[in-house]
XYZ file of C-alpha atoms in Angstrom:
787
model
C -18.238 -6.275 -1.622
C -20.029 -5.802 1.855
C -19.548 -2.294 3.724
C -17.948 -3.291 7.208
C -20.388 -2.394 9.984
C -19.121 0.589 13.131
C -20.823 -1.068 15.601
C -23.249 -3.858 16.081
C -26.474 -1.773 16.481
C -29.635 -1.623 15.159
C -29.457 1.976 13.730
C -28.688 2.959 10.530
C -24.875 2.598 9.011
C -23.335 5.378 9.978
C -20.197 7.379 8.697
C -16.684 7.222 10.063
C -14.563 9.728 8.432
C -10.885 9.483 8.884
C -8.938 12.920 9.381
C -5.738 14.315 9.930
C -6.570 17.040 12.587
C -10.573 18.037 12.897
C -13.272 15.814 14.127
C -16.694 15.112 12.987
C -20.192 13.974 14.457
C -20.590 10.658 13.619
C -23.546 11.401 10.475
C -24.793 10.437 7.353
C -23.422 12.810 4.637
C -26.782 11.733 2.423
C -26.985 15.618 1.200
C -25.656 18.984 0.131
C -27.526 20.509 3.304
C -26.462 18.076 6.086
C -24.545 20.521 8.267
C -20.974 18.505 8.718
C -19.281 20.939 11.633
C -16.041 20.362 13.197
C -15.938 19.907 16.723
C -12.601 21.772 17.579
C -11.591 24.672 14.952
C -8.854 23.345 12.416
C -8.350 25.121 9.010
C -10.076 23.131 5.876
C -6.244 22.325 4.252
C -6.319 19.809 7.057
C -9.924 18.187 6.252
C -10.342 14.674 4.921
C -10.860 14.097 1.201
C -14.115 12.612 1.904
C -15.476 16.495 3.025
C -13.791 18.330 0.333
C -16.745 18.015 -1.899
C -20.433 17.020 -0.929
C -20.729 12.972 -1.416
C -23.253 10.590 -1.523
C -23.261 7.602 1.440
C -24.623 4.839 1.200
C -22.438 3.353 2.885
C -21.023 2.717 6.945
C -17.429 3.420 5.827
C -16.110 5.112 2.655
C -12.738 6.522 1.896
C -10.894 7.960 -1.397
C -8.999 5.242 -3.339
C -7.737 6.385 -6.712
C -9.887 8.987 -6.474
C -12.684 7.061 -6.327
C -15.187 6.272 -3.760
C -14.148 2.863 -2.095
C -16.570 0.689 -0.011
C -14.177 -0.406 3.104
C -13.924 -4.202 4.389
C -12.370 -5.774 6.784
C -10.246 -8.718 6.442
C -11.113 -11.509 8.549
C -7.278 -12.818 9.802
C -9.065 -14.344 13.477
C -9.326 -18.114 13.205
C -12.879 -19.517 12.690
C -13.591 -22.337 15.697
C -16.934 -24.098 14.432
C -17.644 -27.721 13.983
C -17.891 -27.216 10.874
C -14.475 -26.429 10.334
C -13.015 -28.211 13.547
C -14.531 -31.073 11.444
C -12.981 -30.680 8.371
C -9.592 -30.218 10.453
C -9.847 -33.444 12.083
C -10.536 -35.189 9.078
C -7.290 -34.053 6.943
C -4.822 -36.477 6.254
C -1.158 -36.200 5.631
C -1.059 -36.713 2.365
C -3.359 -32.974 2.608
C -1.409 -31.414 4.923
C 1.369 -32.280 3.669
C 0.031 -30.354 -0.018
C -0.406 -27.265 2.357
C 2.981 -27.108 2.955
C 3.861 -27.800 -0.687
C 1.859 -25.279 -2.164
C 2.836 -22.609 0.711
C 6.763 -22.541 -0.616
C 5.506 -23.730 -4.355
C 3.651 -20.119 -4.420
C 5.949 -18.504 -2.550
C 8.538 -18.977 -5.107
C 5.841 -18.267 -7.857
C 5.583 -14.848 -6.798
C 9.523 -14.321 -6.622
C 9.517 -15.820 -10.200
C 6.932 -13.740 -11.597
C 7.955 -10.408 -9.738
C 11.327 -10.695 -10.853
C 10.239 -11.855 -14.617
C 7.900 -8.308 -14.421
C 10.884 -6.028 -13.065
C 12.466 -7.152 -15.732
C 10.017 -6.235 -18.500
C 9.507 -3.283 -16.757
C 12.846 -2.152 -16.922
C 13.687 -3.270 -20.620
C 10.094 -0.945 -21.486
C 11.524 1.403 -19.744
C 14.666 1.638 -21.013
C 14.190 0.963 -24.994
C 11.025 3.485 -24.834
C 12.970 5.907 -22.955
C 16.113 5.687 -24.983
C 14.240 5.609 -28.166
C 12.986 9.136 -27.028
C 16.198 10.788 -25.964
C 18.264 8.903 -29.102
C 15.491 10.624 -31.601
C 15.924 14.243 -29.559
C 19.330 13.998 -29.611
C 19.941 13.215 -33.220
C 17.827 15.918 -34.319
C 19.997 18.365 -31.767
C 23.389 16.718 -33.659
C 21.377 18.851 -36.178
C 20.562 21.764 -34.692
C 17.084 21.552 -35.184
C 16.271 22.563 -31.873
C 12.914 23.736 -31.780
C 12.047 20.084 -33.531
C 14.137 18.034 -30.982
C 11.911 19.916 -28.301
C 8.737 18.796 -29.995
C 9.771 15.516 -30.604
C 10.595 15.062 -26.742
C 7.553 16.737 -25.555
C 5.335 14.848 -27.967
C 7.275 11.565 -27.237
C 6.708 12.042 -23.159
C 3.020 13.882 -24.014
C 2.102 10.422 -25.586
C 3.542 7.666 -23.622
C 1.978 9.864 -20.638
C -1.560 9.620 -21.834
C -1.187 6.141 -22.325
C 0.189 5.267 -18.540
C -3.172 8.140 -17.958
C -5.710 6.854 -20.302
C -5.105 3.141 -18.676
C -5.330 4.445 -14.823
C -8.590 7.035 -15.426
C -10.796 4.875 -17.493
C -9.548 1.278 -15.763
C -8.240 1.018 -12.731
C -8.450 3.999 -10.533
C -6.968 2.597 -8.343
C -3.774 1.862 -9.744
C -2.459 5.174 -9.445
C 0.296 6.436 -7.788
C 2.310 4.081 -5.756
C 0.524 1.643 -4.288
C 2.518 1.119 -0.965
C -0.262 3.191 1.347
C -3.317 0.719 0.266
C -0.591 -2.226 0.452
C 0.258 -1.309 4.060
C -3.697 -1.265 4.898
C -4.476 -4.291 3.483
C -1.454 -6.038 5.332
C -3.284 -4.232 8.564
C -7.276 -5.681 7.830
C -8.690 -2.594 5.376
C -9.533 -4.450 2.164
C -10.404 -1.135 0.035
C -12.456 -2.903 -3.187
C -10.077 -3.989 -6.167
C -6.535 -2.331 -4.383
C -5.144 -5.831 -5.345
C -7.709 -6.685 -8.497
C -6.516 -7.670 -11.653
C -7.429 -4.973 -14.120
C -5.189 -2.870 -11.000
C -2.067 -5.257 -11.485
C -2.256 -5.010 -15.594
C -2.754 -0.939 -15.183
C -0.053 -1.424 -12.686
C 2.895 -3.105 -14.905
C 1.788 -0.958 -18.149
C 1.109 2.185 -16.652
C 4.203 2.381 -15.064
C 6.770 1.598 -18.274
C 4.798 4.288 -20.114
C 4.572 6.797 -17.240
C 8.619 6.130 -16.320
C 9.812 6.078 -19.811
C 7.459 9.707 -20.253
C 9.991 11.344 -18.076
C 8.136 12.049 -15.502
C 9.852 12.793 -11.559
C 8.587 9.277 -10.400
C 9.738 5.549 -9.737
C 8.758 2.628 -10.471
C 10.020 1.246 -6.850
C 7.078 2.198 -5.392
C 4.256 0.521 -7.574
C 6.822 -2.755 -7.705
C 5.834 -3.785 -4.170
C 2.396 -3.504 -5.526
C 2.816 -5.374 -8.484
C 4.114 -8.060 -6.425
C 1.735 -7.712 -3.682
C -1.301 -8.353 -7.165
C 0.835 -10.904 -8.144
C 0.719 -12.629 -4.648
C -3.183 -11.590 -4.299
C -3.938 -13.384 -8.044
C -1.962 -16.192 -7.166
C -3.573 -16.835 -4.021
C -7.276 -16.256 -5.153
C -8.206 -19.701 -3.328
C -10.714 -20.559 -6.350
C -12.246 -18.058 -8.951
C -14.083 -19.398 -11.605
C -14.241 -15.718 -13.316
C -9.945 -16.132 -13.535
C -10.175 -19.748 -13.980
C -8.049 -20.252 -10.878
C -9.824 -23.143 -9.705
C -7.272 -25.584 -8.872
C -7.918 -28.023 -6.143
C -5.172 -26.926 -4.010
C -6.288 -23.844 -3.480
C -9.223 -24.607 -1.762
C -6.195 -24.501 1.437
C -6.127 -21.069 0.496
C -9.661 -19.451 0.750
C -9.051 -17.727 4.031
C -7.797 -14.238 4.700
C -4.805 -15.113 6.905
C -2.912 -17.307 4.204
C -3.358 -14.466 1.695
C -2.031 -11.766 4.109
C 1.312 -13.658 4.468
C 0.926 -14.649 0.500
C 0.995 -10.550 -0.316
C 3.569 -9.894 2.413
C 5.962 -11.964 0.394
C 4.816 -10.284 -2.879
C 5.282 -6.968 -1.328
C 9.088 -7.840 0.131
C 9.369 -9.825 -3.741
C 8.583 -5.819 -5.452
C 11.129 -4.482 -3.199
C 13.621 -6.465 -3.840
C 12.714 -7.111 -7.799
C 12.987 -2.573 -7.663
C 16.254 -2.366 -6.596
C 18.064 -5.837 -6.563
C 17.616 -5.790 -2.653
C 16.870 -9.086 -1.015
C 17.901 -8.512 2.063
C 16.185 -4.746 1.533
C 13.012 -6.403 0.231
C 12.702 -8.506 3.816
C 12.698 -5.667 5.950
C 10.946 -3.339 4.713
C 8.162 -5.962 4.550
C 8.805 -6.273 8.239
C 9.313 -2.303 9.208
C 6.990 -0.619 6.448
C 4.758 -3.052 5.207
C 3.683 -5.715 7.781
C 1.493 -5.203 10.792
C 1.884 -9.119 11.911
C 5.124 -11.265 11.827
C 6.269 -14.168 12.540
C 9.329 -16.099 12.405
C 7.866 -18.904 10.062
C 6.824 -15.583 7.724
C 10.606 -14.540 8.281
C 11.797 -17.540 5.930
C 9.151 -17.439 3.605
C 9.744 -13.660 2.285
C 13.669 -14.829 2.661
C 12.769 -17.391 -0.103
C 10.836 -15.119 -1.914
C 13.453 -13.093 -2.573
C 16.040 -14.793 -2.966
C 14.248 -16.159 -6.046
C 13.830 -13.102 -7.141
C 17.604 -12.373 -6.820
C 18.152 -15.353 -8.799
C 15.578 -14.435 -11.621
C 16.860 -11.529 -12.039
C 20.803 -12.448 -12.158
C 19.961 -15.127 -14.741
C 17.810 -12.464 -16.740
C 20.891 -9.761 -16.911
C 23.421 -12.383 -18.091
C 21.470 -13.326 -21.065
C 20.600 -9.980 -21.986
C 24.400 -8.984 -21.551
C 24.453 -9.924 -25.024
C 22.648 -7.462 -26.734
C 19.090 -9.790 -26.960
C 17.401 -7.046 -25.224
C 16.796 -4.245 -27.412
C 18.717 -0.874 -28.395
C 19.016 0.107 -24.533
C 17.702 -2.055 -22.468
C 20.360 -4.105 -21.273
C 18.775 -5.450 -18.322
C 20.431 -3.386 -15.468
C 17.876 -2.583 -13.127
C 19.821 0.267 -10.630
C 23.210 -0.735 -9.195
C 25.715 1.667 -8.156
C 28.860 0.244 -7.738
C 31.040 2.955 -5.464
C 34.253 1.618 -4.749
C 35.862 4.630 -3.215
C 34.999 4.868 -0.143
C 37.330 5.725 3.001
C 37.556 3.090 5.491
C 38.371 6.227 8.285
C 36.326 9.022 9.312
C 37.470 11.836 11.199
C 35.005 15.039 13.605
C 34.273 17.002 10.933
C 32.630 14.429 9.005
C 30.698 12.895 11.159
C 29.467 16.685 12.058
C 28.837 17.455 7.937
C 26.712 14.270 8.025
C 24.658 15.344 11.729
C 23.943 18.387 9.396
C 23.675 16.435 6.199
C 20.591 14.495 8.287
C 19.161 18.058 10.311
C 18.962 18.980 7.083
C 17.750 16.390 4.836
C 15.064 16.130 8.039
C 13.836 19.260 7.801
C 13.263 19.240 3.924
C 11.846 15.935 3.817
C 9.493 16.513 6.750
C 8.330 20.018 4.324
C 8.333 17.401 1.159
C 5.728 15.311 3.480
C 3.464 18.130 4.171
C 3.485 19.943 0.281
C 2.846 16.398 -1.522
C -0.369 16.282 1.205
C -1.764 20.130 0.626
C -1.240 18.579 -3.762
C -3.100 15.237 -3.677
C -6.267 17.563 -1.753
C -5.938 19.572 -4.530
C -5.275 17.166 -7.218
C -8.531 15.701 -5.362
C -10.746 17.859 -6.341
C -9.848 17.881 -10.066
C -9.404 14.087 -10.133
C -13.149 13.566 -8.863
C -14.555 15.775 -11.778
C -13.860 12.734 -14.399
C -11.028 10.737 -16.558
C -11.550 13.617 -18.697
C -10.548 16.023 -15.890
C -7.793 13.598 -14.760
C -6.143 13.277 -18.205
C -6.319 17.136 -18.603
C -3.710 17.208 -15.146
C -1.223 14.011 -17.021
C -1.191 15.826 -20.075
C -0.645 19.285 -18.420
C 2.366 18.042 -16.219
C 3.913 15.838 -18.639
C 4.283 19.106 -20.516
C 5.724 21.280 -17.234
C 7.785 18.226 -17.200
C 9.372 18.260 -20.697
C 9.648 22.488 -20.662
C 12.034 21.942 -17.422
C 13.782 19.496 -18.805
C 14.590 20.146 -21.864
C 14.457 24.139 -21.234
C 16.498 24.598 -17.846
C 20.254 22.709 -19.586
C 20.057 26.293 -21.461
C 20.839 28.539 -19.016
C 24.027 26.969 -18.196
C 27.354 26.978 -19.722
C 29.669 23.908 -21.616
C 32.043 22.722 -19.741
C 35.075 20.840 -21.349
C 35.182 17.063 -20.914
C 37.598 16.438 -19.417
C 41.059 14.355 -20.005
C 42.109 11.132 -19.576
C 38.562 9.826 -19.520
C 37.590 6.111 -20.635
C 34.046 7.145 -21.556
C 33.951 9.257 -24.585
C 32.497 12.443 -24.291
C 30.409 14.268 -25.078
C 27.843 10.628 -24.837
C 26.337 10.536 -28.506
C 23.603 8.106 -29.033
C 23.693 6.587 -25.770
C 22.764 7.830 -21.818
C 26.082 8.463 -20.769
C 27.986 11.227 -18.102
C 28.635 13.395 -20.602
C 25.602 14.977 -23.322
C 26.388 17.049 -25.601
C 23.130 18.972 -25.865
C 24.019 22.279 -27.526
C 27.598 22.461 -27.332
C 30.378 22.120 -29.430
C 32.853 19.200 -29.919
C 34.650 18.452 -27.327
C 31.994 19.729 -24.449
C 29.323 18.706 -22.447
C 26.357 19.897 -20.959
C 26.068 18.755 -17.321
C 22.712 19.501 -16.783
C 21.638 18.117 -19.656
C 23.721 15.072 -18.256
C 20.974 14.758 -15.604
C 17.653 15.680 -16.778
C 17.545 13.830 -20.534
C 18.679 10.521 -19.412
C 17.008 7.991 -17.874
C 16.184 8.412 -13.734
C 18.295 5.268 -12.471
C 21.437 6.758 -15.238
C 20.576 10.538 -13.646
C 21.338 8.392 -10.517
C 24.559 6.897 -11.766
C 26.020 10.245 -12.258
C 25.224 12.062 -9.663
C 27.039 9.020 -7.301
C 29.902 8.738 -9.392
C 32.924 10.385 -7.669
C 35.324 9.297 -10.442
C 35.037 13.455 -11.760
C 34.480 15.764 -8.598
C 34.080 18.796 -11.395
C 31.759 17.366 -13.038
C 28.783 19.311 -12.130
C 28.539 22.819 -11.804
C 27.812 23.693 -7.894
C 24.749 26.213 -9.868
C 23.713 23.266 -11.708
C 22.651 20.999 -9.147
C 21.367 23.681 -7.209
C 19.208 24.093 -10.426
C 18.329 20.548 -10.715
C 17.406 19.725 -6.705
C 15.158 22.276 -7.002
C 13.517 21.144 -9.868
C 13.219 17.651 -8.851
C 12.220 18.337 -5.438
C 9.190 20.863 -6.802
C 8.261 18.066 -9.831
C 8.773 15.045 -7.535
C 5.895 16.984 -5.015
C 3.501 18.297 -8.133
C 3.643 14.662 -10.227
C 2.926 12.810 -7.356
C -0.977 12.832 -6.985
C -1.825 12.438 -10.975
C -3.451 9.496 -12.662
C -0.576 7.816 -13.406
C 1.417 4.790 -11.196
C 4.229 6.705 -9.632
C 6.543 5.975 -7.304
C 8.448 8.255 -4.444
C 11.904 6.666 -4.440
C 13.721 7.883 -7.279
C 12.070 11.545 -7.071
C 13.288 11.381 -3.289
C 16.725 9.872 -4.367
C 17.235 12.601 -6.820
C 16.968 15.016 -4.725
C 18.353 13.764 -2.174
C 21.292 12.718 -3.962
C 21.734 16.008 -5.738
C 21.346 17.991 -2.329
C 24.767 15.974 -1.219
C 26.604 16.584 -3.788
C 26.082 20.425 -3.514
C 27.213 19.665 0.401
C 29.735 17.585 -0.784
C 30.822 20.576 -3.516
C 31.094 23.194 -0.627
C 32.557 21.675 2.381
C 34.507 18.773 0.204
C 38.308 20.733 1.965
C 37.685 20.037 5.146
C 36.133 16.850 4.956
C 37.653 13.327 4.065
C 34.502 11.807 1.607
C 34.382 12.779 -2.312
C 30.974 14.200 -3.122
C 29.934 10.648 -4.728
C 29.812 9.570 -1.002
C 27.966 13.540 0.295
C 25.464 12.202 -2.275
C 24.529 8.336 -1.678
C 24.526 10.236 2.695
C 22.037 13.284 1.020
C 19.797 10.338 -0.844
C 19.870 8.799 2.556
C 18.822 11.658 4.405
C 15.783 13.067 2.070
C 14.716 9.208 2.531
C 15.034 8.741 6.006
C 12.848 12.593 6.244
C 10.512 11.600 3.963
C 9.503 7.839 4.352
C 10.688 7.506 8.009
C 12.481 4.144 8.138
C 15.209 3.385 9.091
C 17.024 -0.168 8.872
C 14.964 -1.325 5.775
C 16.729 1.761 3.902
C 19.864 1.597 5.137
C 20.082 -2.303 3.757
C 18.523 -1.406 0.561
C 20.682 1.870 0.220
C 24.139 -0.356 0.854
C 22.953 -3.303 -1.665
C 22.211 -0.707 -4.379
C 25.285 0.425 -3.948
C 27.474 -2.482 -2.985
C 29.165 -0.714 0.011
C 29.208 -2.342 3.033
C 32.156 0.590 4.597
C 29.306 3.193 4.161
C 27.424 1.561 6.928
C 28.051 3.690 10.569
C 27.401 7.002 8.247
C 24.149 5.766 6.444
C 22.537 4.278 9.655
C 23.918 7.995 11.232
C 22.829 10.191 8.784
C 19.381 8.072 8.226
C 19.119 8.228 12.468
C 19.368 11.832 12.380
C 17.479 12.854 9.555
C 13.867 10.558 11.162
C 14.312 11.994 14.722
C 14.298 15.769 12.719
C 11.469 15.002 10.651
C 9.220 12.971 13.507
C 9.128 16.496 15.662
C 7.298 17.774 12.381
C 5.176 15.331 10.789
C 4.840 11.671 10.305
C 6.136 9.416 7.257
C 4.944 9.856 3.778
C 3.530 6.804 3.276
C 1.156 7.259 6.676
C 0.200 10.532 5.788
C -1.442 9.396 2.957
C -3.342 6.319 4.443
C -4.440 9.098 6.692
C -5.600 10.776 3.839
C -7.560 8.359 2.127
C -9.868 7.560 4.954
C -8.478 4.005 5.525
C -8.997 2.668 9.203
C -5.441 2.061 9.961
C -4.505 0.484 13.224
C -1.677 1.736 15.202
C 0.695 -0.197 16.831
C 0.534 1.333 19.867
C -2.872 3.633 21.401
C -3.595 6.996 22.369
C -2.720 8.176 25.741
C -6.545 9.613 26.033
C -6.944 5.709 25.420
C -6.586 5.173 29.234
C -9.465 7.162 30.708
C -12.315 5.590 28.721
C -13.159 1.304 29.282
C -14.150 -0.509 26.602
C -17.384 -0.221 27.768
C -17.700 2.951 26.480
C -17.288 2.997 22.808
C -19.747 0.614 21.733
C -23.684 0.745 21.052
C -27.026 -0.891 21.239
C -29.437 -2.361 21.339
C -27.759 -5.574 19.627
C -28.442 -7.276 16.824
C -28.289 -11.022 17.774
C -29.637 -14.654 16.974
C -30.218 -17.220 18.947
C -29.214 -20.856 18.465
C -31.978 -21.875 16.102
C -33.399 -18.585 14.542
C -36.237 -18.496 12.331
C -35.587 -17.884 8.522
C -37.124 -14.599 8.280
C -35.091 -13.266 11.166
C -31.851 -13.950 10.082
C -33.128 -12.543 6.024
C -33.995 -9.307 7.719
C -31.464 -8.259 10.685
C -29.188 -9.139 6.706
C -31.042 -7.020 4.843
C -32.009 -3.902 7.131
C -28.065 -3.641 8.333
C -24.329 -4.398 7.298
C -23.127 -5.390 9.677
C -20.330 -8.433 9.555
C -20.916 -10.483 13.155
C -23.656 -11.018 15.070
C -23.420 -12.716 18.692
C -25.441 -15.962 18.757
C -26.707 -16.397 22.201
C -28.544 -20.009 23.502
C -31.864 -19.852 25.547
C -33.512 -22.112 27.252
C -34.793 -25.179 26.195
C -31.095 -25.194 25.049
C -29.039 -23.777 27.906
C -30.421 -23.183 31.700
C -30.066 -19.398 31.331
C -28.910 -17.211 28.170
C -25.385 -17.724 26.991
C -22.582 -16.112 24.798
C -22.873 -19.559 22.370
C -20.195 -17.662 19.882
C -19.672 -15.381 17.247
C -21.486 -15.708 13.091
C -20.030 -14.194 9.947
C -22.473 -12.947 7.284
C -21.004 -14.653 4.337
C -21.567 -17.910 6.058
C -25.481 -17.409 6.795
C -25.600 -16.356 3.249
C -23.888 -19.794 2.354
C -26.705 -21.298 5.041
C -29.806 -19.745 3.961
C -29.023 -20.139 0.347
C -28.332 -23.958 1.667
C -31.809 -24.241 2.506
C -31.070 -26.593 4.909
C -34.204 -25.907 7.409
C -36.245 -27.410 9.656
C -40.414 -26.502 11.055
C -39.728 -26.997 14.146
C -37.503 -25.083 16.563
C -35.231 -27.605 17.206
C -32.019 -29.042 16.941
C -30.423 -29.849 13.179
C -26.446 -30.085 13.702
C -25.876 -33.410 12.755
C -27.711 -32.815 9.399
C -25.819 -30.001 8.760
C -22.378 -30.861 9.182
C -23.521 -34.214 6.765
C -24.493 -31.876 4.476
C -22.237 -29.153 4.256
C -18.470 -29.247 3.437
C -16.245 -26.734 4.684
C -15.012 -25.431 1.750
C -18.541 -24.399 1.130
C -18.070 -21.165 3.726
C -14.844 -20.760 2.738
C -13.844 -16.698 1.122
C -14.388 -16.810 -2.759
C -11.605 -15.316 -4.581
C -11.866 -11.953 -5.755
C -14.295 -11.145 -3.424
C -17.198 -12.569 -5.416
C -18.743 -14.528 -3.213
C -22.475 -15.106 -2.383
C -24.850 -11.635 -1.948
C -27.938 -11.195 -0.791
C -29.820 -10.219 -3.391
C -28.362 -13.910 -4.775
C -31.422 -15.854 -1.999
C -34.609 -16.865 -3.305
C -36.141 -17.600 -0.235
C -39.848 -18.202 -0.439
C -42.776 -17.181 2.376
C -43.123 -20.457 3.394
C -39.055 -20.584 3.742
C -39.190 -17.453 6.052
C -41.384 -19.355 8.455
C -38.943 -22.198 9.277
C -36.488 -22.537 11.825
C -32.409 -23.058 10.870
C -29.583 -24.379 13.448
C -26.524 -21.445 13.782
C -24.511 -23.851 16.287
C -22.298 -25.547 13.338
C -20.857 -22.310 11.415
C -21.333 -20.288 15.039
C -17.247 -19.542 15.853
C -17.512 -20.544 19.801
C -14.576 -19.457 20.883
C -14.373 -15.231 19.852
C -12.125 -12.810 21.559
C -14.001 -11.527 24.733
C -13.150 -8.601 26.901
C -14.888 -7.704 29.784
C -16.290 -4.269 29.888
C -14.102 -3.136 32.341
C -11.298 -3.040 30.125
C -9.456 0.136 29.137
C -9.952 0.933 25.467
C -5.892 1.109 25.273
C -5.535 -2.687 26.627
C -8.677 -3.777 24.208
C -7.039 -1.444 20.662
C -3.549 -3.405 21.530
C -5.001 -6.624 21.992
C -7.490 -6.166 18.411
C -4.337 -4.795 16.776
C -2.023 -7.222 17.687
C -4.184 -10.716 17.494
C -5.360 -9.115 13.749
C -9.071 -9.057 14.714
C -12.078 -8.073 12.625
C -15.120 -8.244 15.770
C -14.009 -8.071 20.015
C -17.298 -9.382 22.512
C -17.697 -7.022 24.896
C -19.057 -9.046 27.837
C -20.413 -7.988 31.624
C -18.517 -7.359 34.750
C -22.116 -8.685 37.158
C -23.875 -11.625 37.025
C -27.670 -11.730 36.107
C -27.277 -9.229 32.666
C -27.373 -10.286 29.057
C -24.097 -12.078 27.945
C -22.631 -9.818 26.154
C -22.761 -6.086 25.763
C -21.641 -5.523 22.448
C -18.995 -5.854 19.666
C -16.282 -4.015 18.765
C -14.945 -3.533 15.398
C -12.340 -1.358 13.710
C -13.865 1.694 13.475
C -15.038 1.843 17.627
C -11.320 2.345 17.580
C -10.796 5.153 15.501
C -9.613 8.503 17.244
C -12.889 10.720 15.381
C -15.510 7.717 16.966
C -14.690 7.736 19.993
C -13.836 11.660 20.319
C -17.211 11.908 18.841
C -19.039 10.122 21.449
C -16.419 12.092 24.131
C -15.918 15.654 22.437
C -14.391 17.063 26.465
C -11.709 14.929 25.999
C -8.665 16.291 24.771
C -6.372 14.128 22.631
C -3.265 14.992 22.832
C -2.915 14.193 26.680
């Protein structure tokens, strides 16, 4: 993968480092003796992960992805208008246009079918593996072989954790974590190595099954978003011999713009499959994942999530016949709550506001602690796969000790009379776990710890028995889920944040409902739902999508006003402390994410203030050797093309030519001995598909070129492959306005042209990294970034 240029100039490539709270001079980190000094005082805990250890930098931009250094490349979302592509567009027949439209909808359908099937298999795997483990533990407990039961329980957890850890540590480190920050960055235009690779998809699926079944306080919902995006990327490869995806129709998708739309559909499908919330999936993609949106994409995304819903419904009906294993009935997570009230009193609304305030505080604290834990884990993980695996085993043992040991500190509770369900529950998951209790009694804390996460949430949301859980048990469970959720995220397993946050929030909400239930019309199950919503709003800072997801999960539209209120309050409170958890992780990993708004200090600068020079530019007809050496000496992806006499009366900007297109042109060796126009010959010898982006990033590299010294002295006409309509801004445009344009249009290069005549036709080229605060404030350290 070629590295993205920070700016088009002749100096050696330098490193721009994403950083929260501190600024660093732009310099190569090539050895441990380099003096990296912050330009303002800040705690080392706020430094980017890149500076925690001395790292060798040989690229212009690197980031931490899966605890590995990864080269960052921006994506070409802009439509390239050159002579070759225009000729291809004009030559397309109506049947080819029809094929393209049909293929888009076909791929959207395939994404929905594949994601739904994977989510279903994921759920069955988790239910059966976790069910077998819990059944084995329960049988040994009934025989009063308590120590052996712990050994069996912890042994199964560690074995499954090792399987997940080995996959992540040795095969696909980028599969660790939820994957939502990486998908969000990709849809913003950032392409970090292997985040959507087939190996990442494989590890994401099986690692998620093993990790959740191992009893970690994590969910499979976040990884399903990453899984859906990986499936979409694989289906829309656009032609890859390596993966045998060479169907000729896929040539239409050999560009980043169409793949971006497919991956947006994949992310929405992942949420829809994880929560059985098709509308929530669309809104999640709109609110949190996608940086660019349009009505056509909304319609296609909705179609994809509808397909997911139909696939899941069909497979769930199939499993109700008992053909899906020991525990796998295919229920996924659906929490039916039919006891909601239709009216709310003033005390109810005050209680909901207090829930939102406390949830916002706890949520922002959760994000703060996750940030610190991730930075600490990065020091361990960078030592190698063996240390990653050791960390996974340590957290697994800690989780097993808490899950098995804490229920021993609670008293047994007599089974309530008149229950439809069997009490205590023996042999299956359920509300009433026997654990060490005598007949006719159950351990309420074991009913939460020794159940799959989905069943634990169902138990907390249940309102059939308000006194099912003791207050002390709920407080212990809340503290355990809150703490274990923080220490689990960041280890080398696919782990989502939705379920840990829902578990902690639901237990907190049930505690509040138990304490103030006497003065409120809301039951403890509804308090648990509102508590979960407050924690989700406080950590993830989403409102509309979370509201719809929760309503689709609980099948209860009557709760809409209260859920809206608690989400708005919790998000407002948490925003006053820090950013959402996914935004923090994007920042922490060094991914150059462009925000929708420009920073205030950018209004005091103009576009010409941040471009660097001198430029590396080519003539309309350029010597082959000059092009080759420019590609060899720089990592720039785009180069201005300037027409000069005799091809123009005066120097003028012809356009912008891409590095990947230059490589294809040089590899084709259609050169001339004289400096003359040969565009018509090139148009007849090349096809547009020759310059399309290869699948899986396996495009032509500079080392693949084999040019003789004689060919180096020859000339090549760049006009046919030059984008003659690049986006340009005048050098006096405010940097804030240029940043908004760059982000909203989805650019990779923005040409800056002079204001006054009589100067060279182009001042410089702005890329993504030139809009990063670290770069700008490094050039102008006197600027106060808070004004």
